[in-house]
CSV table of C-alpha atoms in Angstrom, one decimal:
chain,number,residue,atom,x,y,z
A,1,MET,CA,14.1,-10.6,-9.0
A,2,LEU,CA,13.8,-6.9,-9.7
A,3,PRO,CA,11.4,-7.2,-12.6
A,4,GLU,CA,9.0,-9.2,-10.5
A,5,VAL,CA,9.2,-6.7,-7.6
A,6,ARG,CA,8.6,-3.8,-10.0
A,7,TYR,CA,5.6,-5.7,-11.5
A,8,ARG,CA,4.1,-6.3,-8.0
A,9,ALA,CA,4.7,-2.7,-6.9
A,10,ASN,CA,2.9,-1.5,-10.1
A,11,ALA,CA,0.0,-3.9,-9.6
A,12,ALA,CA,-0.4,-2.6,-6.0
A,13,VAL,CA,-0.4,1.0,-7.2
A,14,VAL,CA,-3.0,0.2,-9.9
A,15,ALA,CA,-5.2,-1.5,-7.3
A,16,LEU,CA,-4.9,1.5,-5.0
A,17,VAL,CA,-5.9,3.9,-7.7
A,18,GLY,CA,-8.8,1.6,-8.6
A,19,ILE,CA,-10.3,1.8,-5.1
A,20,ARG,CA,-9.4,5.3,-4.2
A,21,LYS,CA,-12.6,6.9,-5.5
A,22,LYS,CA,-15.1,4.3,-4.3
A,23,VAL,CA,-13.5,3.2,-1.1
A,24,ILE,CA,-10.9,5.5,0.3
A,25,ASN,CA,-12.8,8.7,-0.5
A,26,ALA,CA,-16.1,7.3,0.6
A,27,SER,CA,-17.4,9.0,3.7
A,28,ASN,CA,-20.0,6.3,4.4
A,29,ILE,CA,-17.4,3.5,4.9
A,30,GLU,CA,-15.9,3.1,8.3
A,31,LEU,CA,-12.1,3.2,8.8
A,32,ASP,CA,-11.8,-0.4,9.8
A,33,THR,CA,-13.7,-1.6,6.7
A,34,LYS,CA,-11.5,0.7,4.5
A,35,MET,CA,-8.3,-0.8,6.1
A,36,GLN,CA,-9.5,-4.3,5.5
A,37,LEU,CA,-10.3,-3.5,1.9
A,38,VAL,CA,-6.9,-1.9,1.4
A,39,GLN,CA,-5.2,-4.9,2.9
A,40,SER,CA,-7.2,-7.4,0.9
A,41,LEU,CA,-7.3,-5.6,-2.5
A,42,VAL,CA,-4.0,-3.7,-2.5
A,43,LEU,CA,-1.4,-5.4,-0.2
A,44,THR,CA,-2.2,-8.9,-1.5
A,45,LYS,CA,-1.1,-7.7,-5.0
A,46,LEU,CA,2.2,-6.6,-3.4
A,47,PHE,CA,2.9,-9.5,-1.1
A,48,PHE,CA,1.3,-12.6,-2.7
A,49,ASN,CA,3.8,-15.5,-2.3
A,50,ALA,CA,6.5,-13.1,-1.2
A,51,ALA,CA,7.4,-15.5,1.6
A,52,ILE,CA,9.0,-17.9,-1.0
A,53,TRP,CA,11.2,-15.2,-2.6
A,54,PRO,CA,14.9,-15.2,-1.9
A,55,ALA,CA,16.2,-12.4,0.3
A,56,LEU,CA,15.7,-9.0,-1.4
A,57,GLY,CA,18.6,-6.9,-2.3
A,58,ALA,CA,18.7,-3.2,-1.5
A,59,GLN,CA,17.2,-2.1,-4.8
A,60,GLU,CA,14.3,-4.6,-4.6
A,61,PHE,CA,13.6,-3.7,-1.0
A,62,LYS,CA,13.5,-0.1,-1.9
A,63,VAL,CA,10.9,-0.7,-4.6
A,64,MET,CA,8.7,-2.8,-2.3
A,65,ASN,CA,9.0,-0.4,0.6
A,66,THR,CA,8.1,2.6,-1.7
A,67,ALA,CA,5.0,0.8,-2.8
A,68,LEU,CA,4.0,-0.1,0.7
A,69,MET,CA,4.5,3.4,2.1
A,70,ARG,CA,2.7,4.9,-0.8
A,71,THR,CA,-0.3,2.7,0.1
A,72,TYR,CA,-0.2,3.6,3.8
A,73,ARG,CA,0.4,7.3,3.1
A,74,SER,CA,-2.5,7.5,0.7
A,75,ALA,CA,-4.8,5.8,3.2
A,76,ALA,CA,-3.6,7.9,6.1
A,77,LYS,CA,-4.2,11.1,4.1
A,78,LYS,CA,-7.7,10.2,3.2
A,79,TRP,CA,-8.5,9.2,6.7
A,80,ASN,CA,-7.4,12.6,8.1
A,81,TYR,CA,-4.6,10.9,10.0
A,82,GLY,CA,-1.9,12.6,8.0
A,83,HIS,CA,-3.1,16.1,8.9
A,84,ASP,CA,-1.2,16.3,12.2
A,85,HIS,CA,1.0,13.2,11.9
A,86,HIS,CA,3.5,11.8,9.5
A,87,VAL,CA,3.5,8.2,8.4
A,88,THR,CA,7.1,7.1,8.3
A,89,ASP,CA,8.9,3.9,7.4
A,90,GLU,CA,9.3,3.2,11.1
A,91,GLN,CA,5.6,3.1,11.8
């Protein structure tokens, strides 16, 4: 399962990099719209059909969680949320 999880995490990071310049950095796009785009263009790469996977082991979970948190942290930083706050795994 680890190769599939790594592939998905990499696909999500590539999608995030692809929208960073035109979406996340764009000052003319509202926050809600940016979040919807991040969810539809990035998180779908990470979680597509994940509901049918067997339970993830510790290593697979760590890879998925890292990719998810990287996405959230990147978005939070660009939306000036991360200036005074930290986005943690618990959020």
